[in-house]
Short mmCIF file of N, CA, C and O in Angstrom, two decimals:
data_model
loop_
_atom_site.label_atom_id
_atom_site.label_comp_id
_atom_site.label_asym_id
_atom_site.label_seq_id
_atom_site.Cartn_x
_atom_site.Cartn_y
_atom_site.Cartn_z
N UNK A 1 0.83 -1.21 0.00
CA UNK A 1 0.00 0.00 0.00
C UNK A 1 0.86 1.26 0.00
O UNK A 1 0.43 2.33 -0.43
N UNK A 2 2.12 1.09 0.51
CA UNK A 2 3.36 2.34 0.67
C UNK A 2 4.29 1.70 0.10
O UNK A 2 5.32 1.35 0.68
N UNK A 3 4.03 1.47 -1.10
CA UNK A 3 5.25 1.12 -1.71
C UNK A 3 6.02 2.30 -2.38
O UNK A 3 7.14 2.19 -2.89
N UNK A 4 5.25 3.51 -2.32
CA UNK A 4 6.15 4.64 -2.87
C UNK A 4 5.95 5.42 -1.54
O UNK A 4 6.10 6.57 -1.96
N UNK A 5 5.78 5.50 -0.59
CA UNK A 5 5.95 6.00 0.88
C UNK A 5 7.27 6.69 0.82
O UNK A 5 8.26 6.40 0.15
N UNK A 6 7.02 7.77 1.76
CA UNK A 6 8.41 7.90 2.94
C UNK A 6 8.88 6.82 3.47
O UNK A 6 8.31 5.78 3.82
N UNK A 7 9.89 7.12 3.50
CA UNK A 7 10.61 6.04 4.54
C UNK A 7 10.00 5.56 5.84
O UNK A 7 9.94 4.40 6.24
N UNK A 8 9.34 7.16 6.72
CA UNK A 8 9.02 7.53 7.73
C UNK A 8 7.02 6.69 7.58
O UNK A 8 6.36 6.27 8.53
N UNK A 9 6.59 6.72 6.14
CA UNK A 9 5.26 6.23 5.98
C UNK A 9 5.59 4.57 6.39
O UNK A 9 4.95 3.90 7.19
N UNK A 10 6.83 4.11 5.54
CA UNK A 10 7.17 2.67 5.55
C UNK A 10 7.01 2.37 6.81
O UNK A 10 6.20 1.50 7.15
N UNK A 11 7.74 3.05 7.70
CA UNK A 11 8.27 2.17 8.81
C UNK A 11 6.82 2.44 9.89
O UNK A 11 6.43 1.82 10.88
N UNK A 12 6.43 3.30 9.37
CA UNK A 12 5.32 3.08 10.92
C UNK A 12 4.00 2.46 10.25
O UNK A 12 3.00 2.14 10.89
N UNK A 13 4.12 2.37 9.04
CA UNK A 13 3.39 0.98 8.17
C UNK A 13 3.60 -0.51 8.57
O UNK A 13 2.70 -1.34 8.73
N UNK A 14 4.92 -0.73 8.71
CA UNK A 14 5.84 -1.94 9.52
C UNK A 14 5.32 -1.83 10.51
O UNK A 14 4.89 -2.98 10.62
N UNK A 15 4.92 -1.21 11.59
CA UNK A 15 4.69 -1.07 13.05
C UNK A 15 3.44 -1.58 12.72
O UNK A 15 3.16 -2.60 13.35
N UNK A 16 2.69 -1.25 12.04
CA UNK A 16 1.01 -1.76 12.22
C UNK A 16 1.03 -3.05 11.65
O UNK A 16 0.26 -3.94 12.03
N UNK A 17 2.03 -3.23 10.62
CA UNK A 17 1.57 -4.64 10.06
C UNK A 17 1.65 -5.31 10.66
O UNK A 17 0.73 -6.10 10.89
N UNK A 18 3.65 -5.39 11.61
CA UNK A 18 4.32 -6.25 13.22
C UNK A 18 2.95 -6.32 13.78
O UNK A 18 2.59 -7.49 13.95
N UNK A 19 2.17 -5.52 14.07
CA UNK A 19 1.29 -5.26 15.54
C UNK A 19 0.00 -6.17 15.15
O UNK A 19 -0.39 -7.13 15.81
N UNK A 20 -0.65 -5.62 13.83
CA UNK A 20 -1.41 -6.63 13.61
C UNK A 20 -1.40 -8.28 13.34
O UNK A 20 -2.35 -9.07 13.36
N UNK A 21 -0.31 -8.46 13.15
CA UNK A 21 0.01 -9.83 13.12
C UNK A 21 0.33 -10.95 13.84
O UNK A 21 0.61 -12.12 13.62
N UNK A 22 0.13 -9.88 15.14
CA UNK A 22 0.32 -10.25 16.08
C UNK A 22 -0.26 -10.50 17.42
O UNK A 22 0.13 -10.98 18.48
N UNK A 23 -1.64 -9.83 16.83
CA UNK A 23 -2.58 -9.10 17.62
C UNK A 23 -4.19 -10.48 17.59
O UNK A 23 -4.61 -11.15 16.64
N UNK A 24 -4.54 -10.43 18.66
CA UNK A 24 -5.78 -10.94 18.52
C UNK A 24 -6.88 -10.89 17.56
O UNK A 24 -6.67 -10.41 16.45
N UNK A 25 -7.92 -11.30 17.85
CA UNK A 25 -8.90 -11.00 16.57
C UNK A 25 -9.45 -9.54 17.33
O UNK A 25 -9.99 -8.85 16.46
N UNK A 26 -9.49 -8.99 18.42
CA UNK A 26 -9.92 -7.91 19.06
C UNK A 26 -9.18 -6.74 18.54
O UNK A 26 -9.77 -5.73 18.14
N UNK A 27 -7.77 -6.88 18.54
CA UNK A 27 -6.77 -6.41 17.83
C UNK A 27 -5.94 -5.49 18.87
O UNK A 27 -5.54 -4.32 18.96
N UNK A 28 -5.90 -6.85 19.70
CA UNK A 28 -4.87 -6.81 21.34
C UNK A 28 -3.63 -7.75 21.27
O UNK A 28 -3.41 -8.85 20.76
N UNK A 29 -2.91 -6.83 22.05
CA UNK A 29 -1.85 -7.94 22.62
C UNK A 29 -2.06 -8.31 24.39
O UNK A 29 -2.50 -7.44 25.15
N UNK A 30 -1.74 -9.43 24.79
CA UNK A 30 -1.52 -9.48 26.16
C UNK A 30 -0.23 -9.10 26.51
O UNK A 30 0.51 -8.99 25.53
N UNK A 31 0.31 -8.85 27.63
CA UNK A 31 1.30 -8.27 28.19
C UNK A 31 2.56 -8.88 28.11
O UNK A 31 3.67 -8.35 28.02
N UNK A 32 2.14 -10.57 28.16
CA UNK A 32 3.11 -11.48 27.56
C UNK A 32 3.19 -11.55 26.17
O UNK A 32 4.40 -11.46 25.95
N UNK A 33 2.68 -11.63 25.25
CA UNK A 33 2.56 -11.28 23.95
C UNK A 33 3.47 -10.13 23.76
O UNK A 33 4.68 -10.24 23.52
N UNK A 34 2.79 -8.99 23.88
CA UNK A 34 3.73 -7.86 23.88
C UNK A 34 5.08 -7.75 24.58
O UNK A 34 5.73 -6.80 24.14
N UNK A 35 5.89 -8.65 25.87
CA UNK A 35 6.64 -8.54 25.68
C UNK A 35 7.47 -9.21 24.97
O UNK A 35 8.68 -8.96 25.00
N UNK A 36 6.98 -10.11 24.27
CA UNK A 36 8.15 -11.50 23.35
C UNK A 36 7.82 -10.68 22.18
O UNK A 36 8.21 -11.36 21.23
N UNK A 37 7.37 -9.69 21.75
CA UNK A 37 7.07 -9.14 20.34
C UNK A 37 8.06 -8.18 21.10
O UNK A 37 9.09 -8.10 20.43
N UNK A 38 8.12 -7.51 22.10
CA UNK A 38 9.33 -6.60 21.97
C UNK A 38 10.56 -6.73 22.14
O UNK A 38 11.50 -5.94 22.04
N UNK A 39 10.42 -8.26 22.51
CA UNK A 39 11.96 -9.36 22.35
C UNK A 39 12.46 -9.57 21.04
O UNK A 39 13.49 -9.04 20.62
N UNK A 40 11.87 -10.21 20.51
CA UNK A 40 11.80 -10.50 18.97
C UNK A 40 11.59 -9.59 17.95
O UNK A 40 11.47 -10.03 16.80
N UNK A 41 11.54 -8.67 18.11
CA UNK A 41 11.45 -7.48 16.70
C UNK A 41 12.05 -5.78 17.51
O UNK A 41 11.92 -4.67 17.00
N UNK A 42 12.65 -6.08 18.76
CA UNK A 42 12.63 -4.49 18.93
C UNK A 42 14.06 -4.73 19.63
O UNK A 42 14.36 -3.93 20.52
N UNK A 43 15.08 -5.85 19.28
CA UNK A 43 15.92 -6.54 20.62
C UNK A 43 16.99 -5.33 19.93
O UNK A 43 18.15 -5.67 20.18
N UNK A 44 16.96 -4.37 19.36
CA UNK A 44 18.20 -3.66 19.27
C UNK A 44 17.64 -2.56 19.72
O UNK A 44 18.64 -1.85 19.72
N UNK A 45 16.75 -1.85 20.13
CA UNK A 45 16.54 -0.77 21.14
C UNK A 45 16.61 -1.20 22.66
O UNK A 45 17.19 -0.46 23.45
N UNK A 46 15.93 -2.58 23.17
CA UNK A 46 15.81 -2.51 24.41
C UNK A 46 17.31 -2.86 24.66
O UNK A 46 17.84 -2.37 25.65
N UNK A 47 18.08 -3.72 23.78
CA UNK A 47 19.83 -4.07 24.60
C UNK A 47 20.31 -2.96 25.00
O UNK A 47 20.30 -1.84 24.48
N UNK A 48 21.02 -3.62 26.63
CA UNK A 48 21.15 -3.27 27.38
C UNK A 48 20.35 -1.95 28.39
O UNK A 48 20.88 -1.10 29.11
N UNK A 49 19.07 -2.18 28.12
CA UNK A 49 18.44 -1.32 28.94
C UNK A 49 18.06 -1.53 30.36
O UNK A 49 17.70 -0.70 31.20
N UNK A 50 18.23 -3.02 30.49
CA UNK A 50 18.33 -4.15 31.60
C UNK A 50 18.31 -3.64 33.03
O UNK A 50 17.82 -4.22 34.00
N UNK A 51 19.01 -2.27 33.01
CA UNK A 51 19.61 -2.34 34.44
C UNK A 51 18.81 -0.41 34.45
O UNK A 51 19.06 0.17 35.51
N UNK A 52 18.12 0.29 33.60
CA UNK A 52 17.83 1.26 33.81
C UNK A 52 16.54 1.47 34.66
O UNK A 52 15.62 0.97 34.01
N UNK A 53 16.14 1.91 35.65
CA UNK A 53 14.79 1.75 36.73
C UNK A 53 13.97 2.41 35.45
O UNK A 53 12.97 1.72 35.69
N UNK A 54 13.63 3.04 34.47
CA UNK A 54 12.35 3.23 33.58
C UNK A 54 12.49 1.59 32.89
O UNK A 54 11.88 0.63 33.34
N UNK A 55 13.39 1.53 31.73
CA UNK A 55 13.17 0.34 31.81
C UNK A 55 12.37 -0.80 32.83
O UNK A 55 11.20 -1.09 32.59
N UNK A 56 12.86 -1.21 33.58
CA UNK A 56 12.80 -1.86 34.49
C UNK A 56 11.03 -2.08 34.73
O UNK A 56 10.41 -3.14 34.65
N UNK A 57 10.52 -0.75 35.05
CA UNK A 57 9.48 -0.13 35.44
C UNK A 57 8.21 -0.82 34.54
O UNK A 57 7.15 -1.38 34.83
N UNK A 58 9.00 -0.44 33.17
CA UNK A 58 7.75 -0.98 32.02
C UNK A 58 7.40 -2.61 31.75
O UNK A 58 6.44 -3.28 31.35
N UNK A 59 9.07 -2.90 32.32
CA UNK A 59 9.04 -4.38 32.02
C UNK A 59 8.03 -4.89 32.93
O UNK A 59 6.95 -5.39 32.58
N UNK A 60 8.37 -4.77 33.93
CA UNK A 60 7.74 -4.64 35.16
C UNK A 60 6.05 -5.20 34.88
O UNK A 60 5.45 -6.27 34.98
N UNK A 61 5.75 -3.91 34.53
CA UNK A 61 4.24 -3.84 34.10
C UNK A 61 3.55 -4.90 33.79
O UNK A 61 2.60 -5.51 34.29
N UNK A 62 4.66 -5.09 32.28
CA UNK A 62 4.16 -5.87 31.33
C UNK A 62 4.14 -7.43 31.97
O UNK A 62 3.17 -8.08 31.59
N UNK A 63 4.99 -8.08 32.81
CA UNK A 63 5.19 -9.26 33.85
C UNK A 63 4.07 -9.67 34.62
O UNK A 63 3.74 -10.84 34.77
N UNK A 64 3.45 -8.60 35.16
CA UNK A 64 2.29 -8.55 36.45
C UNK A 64 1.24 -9.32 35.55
O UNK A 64 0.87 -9.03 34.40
N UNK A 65 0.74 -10.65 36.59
CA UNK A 65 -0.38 -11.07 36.01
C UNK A 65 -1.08 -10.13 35.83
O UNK A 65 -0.95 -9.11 36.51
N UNK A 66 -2.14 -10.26 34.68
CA UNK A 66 -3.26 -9.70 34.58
C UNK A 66 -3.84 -9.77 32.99
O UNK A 66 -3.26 -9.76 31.91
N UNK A 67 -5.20 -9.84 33.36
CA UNK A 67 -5.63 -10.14 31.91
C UNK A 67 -6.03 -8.59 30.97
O UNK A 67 -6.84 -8.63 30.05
N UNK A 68 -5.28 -7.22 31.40
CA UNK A 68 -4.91 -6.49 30.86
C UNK A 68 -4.39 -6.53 29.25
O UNK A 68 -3.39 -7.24 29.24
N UNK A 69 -4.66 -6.09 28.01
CA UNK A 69 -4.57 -6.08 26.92
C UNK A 69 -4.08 -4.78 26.73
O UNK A 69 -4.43 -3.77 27.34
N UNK A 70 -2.98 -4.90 25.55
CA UNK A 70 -2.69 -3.52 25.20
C UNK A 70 -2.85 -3.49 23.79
O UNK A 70 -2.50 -4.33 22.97
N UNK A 71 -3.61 -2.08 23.59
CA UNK A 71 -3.98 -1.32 21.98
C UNK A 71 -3.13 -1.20 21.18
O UNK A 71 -1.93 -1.30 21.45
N UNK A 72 -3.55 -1.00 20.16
CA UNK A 72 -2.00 -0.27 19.08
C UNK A 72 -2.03 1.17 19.92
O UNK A 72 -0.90 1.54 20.25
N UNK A 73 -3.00 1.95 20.27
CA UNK A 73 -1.99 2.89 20.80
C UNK A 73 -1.37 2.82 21.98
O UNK A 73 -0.59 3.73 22.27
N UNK A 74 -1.53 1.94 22.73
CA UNK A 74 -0.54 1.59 23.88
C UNK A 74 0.51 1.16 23.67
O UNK A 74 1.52 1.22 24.37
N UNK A 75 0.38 0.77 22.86
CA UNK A 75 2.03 -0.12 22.01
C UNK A 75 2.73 0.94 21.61
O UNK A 75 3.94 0.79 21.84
N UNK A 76 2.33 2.33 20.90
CA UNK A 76 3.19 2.83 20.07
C UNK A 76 3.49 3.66 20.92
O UNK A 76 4.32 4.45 20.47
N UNK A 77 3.14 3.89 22.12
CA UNK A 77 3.49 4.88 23.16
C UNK A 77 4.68 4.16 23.96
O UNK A 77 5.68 4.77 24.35
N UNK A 78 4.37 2.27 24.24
CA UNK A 78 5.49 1.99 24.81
C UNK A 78 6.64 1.87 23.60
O UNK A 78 7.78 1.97 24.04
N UNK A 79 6.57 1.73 22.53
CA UNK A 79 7.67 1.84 21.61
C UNK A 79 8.52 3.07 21.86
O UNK A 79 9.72 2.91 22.07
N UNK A 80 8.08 4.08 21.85
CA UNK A 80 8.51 5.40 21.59
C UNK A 80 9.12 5.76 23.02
O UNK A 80 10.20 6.35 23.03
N UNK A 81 8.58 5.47 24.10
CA UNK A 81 9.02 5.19 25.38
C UNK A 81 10.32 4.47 25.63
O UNK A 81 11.25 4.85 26.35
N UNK A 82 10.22 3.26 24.85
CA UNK A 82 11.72 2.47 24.45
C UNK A 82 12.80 2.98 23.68
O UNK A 82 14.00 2.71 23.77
N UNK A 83 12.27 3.68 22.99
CA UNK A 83 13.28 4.03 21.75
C UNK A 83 14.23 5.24 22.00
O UNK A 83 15.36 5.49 21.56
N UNK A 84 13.16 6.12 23.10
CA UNK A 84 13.78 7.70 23.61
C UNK A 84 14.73 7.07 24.87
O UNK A 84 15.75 7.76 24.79
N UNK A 85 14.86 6.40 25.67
CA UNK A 85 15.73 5.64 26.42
C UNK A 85 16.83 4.84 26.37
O UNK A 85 17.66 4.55 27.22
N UNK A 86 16.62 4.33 24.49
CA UNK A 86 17.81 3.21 24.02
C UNK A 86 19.32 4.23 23.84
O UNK A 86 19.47 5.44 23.72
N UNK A 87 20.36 3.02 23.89
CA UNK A 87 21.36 3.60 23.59
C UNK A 87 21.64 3.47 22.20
O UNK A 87 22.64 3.83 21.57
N UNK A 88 20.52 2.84 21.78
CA UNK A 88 20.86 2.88 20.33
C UNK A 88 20.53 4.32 19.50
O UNK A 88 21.32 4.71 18.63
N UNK A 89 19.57 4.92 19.76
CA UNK A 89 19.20 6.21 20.03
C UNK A 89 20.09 7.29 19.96
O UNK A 89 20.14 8.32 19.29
N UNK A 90 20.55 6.95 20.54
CA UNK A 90 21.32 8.21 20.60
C UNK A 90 22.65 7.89 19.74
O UNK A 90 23.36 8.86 19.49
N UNK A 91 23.16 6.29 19.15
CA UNK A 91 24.66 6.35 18.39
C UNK A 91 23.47 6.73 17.13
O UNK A 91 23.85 7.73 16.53
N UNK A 92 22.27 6.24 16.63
CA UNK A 92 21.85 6.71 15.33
C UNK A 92 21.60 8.39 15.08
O UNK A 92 21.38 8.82 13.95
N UNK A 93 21.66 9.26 16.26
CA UNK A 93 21.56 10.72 16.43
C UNK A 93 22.82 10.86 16.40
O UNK A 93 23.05 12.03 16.13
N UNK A 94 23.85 10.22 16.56
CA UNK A 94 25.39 10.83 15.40
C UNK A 94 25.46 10.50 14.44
O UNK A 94 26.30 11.12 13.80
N UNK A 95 24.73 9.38 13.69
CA UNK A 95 25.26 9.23 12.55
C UNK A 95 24.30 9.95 11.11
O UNK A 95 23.12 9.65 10.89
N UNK A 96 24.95 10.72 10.43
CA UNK A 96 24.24 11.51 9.62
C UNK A 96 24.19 10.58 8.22
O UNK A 96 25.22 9.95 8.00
N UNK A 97 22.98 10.40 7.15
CA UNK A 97 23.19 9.95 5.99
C UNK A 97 23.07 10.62 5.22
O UNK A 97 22.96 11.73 5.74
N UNK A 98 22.99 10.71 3.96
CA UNK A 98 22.34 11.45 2.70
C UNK A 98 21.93 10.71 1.65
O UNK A 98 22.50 9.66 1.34
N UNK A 99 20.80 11.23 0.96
CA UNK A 99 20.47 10.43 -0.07
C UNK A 99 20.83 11.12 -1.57
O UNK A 99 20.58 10.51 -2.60
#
């Protein structure tokens, strides 16, 4: 559908497709769900975030029994939550490209 997209259209196109594919027929994740989807598709923002108390905090969350479901917009809030915290983050904010 974005095959002539922004880059910026692509990738948060990717985010819905990841999410839906992953997602119930409700179009939820459970907390365990969501965190092995943020194991498996997000493992280069959260490395080494292991030992940071926000980290920690969200993981946290997501662990606690409960039959709690999270939205796509709960997801893209904890993404963005992850991503402003990674150290990956900040080596891709030195590196400049051009097209």
């Amino acid at each position: 559908a974005l095959g002539k997209g922004s880059d910026l259209e692509k990738a948060f196109a990717t985010v819905a497709l990841v999410y839906n594919n992953s997602a119930d027929p409700e179009g939820k994740l459970s907390k365990a769900e969501t965190k092995s989807l943020l194991q498996n598709q997000f493992g280069g923002f959260i490395q080494g975030q292991e030992n940071k108390p926000k980290y920690q905090e969200i993981i946290s969350a997501l662990d606690e029994e409960s039959e709690n479901k999270i939205d796509f917009e709960d997801f893209m809030i904890l993404l963005i939550s992850l991503t402003l915290m990674s150290d990956l983050l900040q080596e891709i904010k030195n590196v400049k490209t051009t097209k």
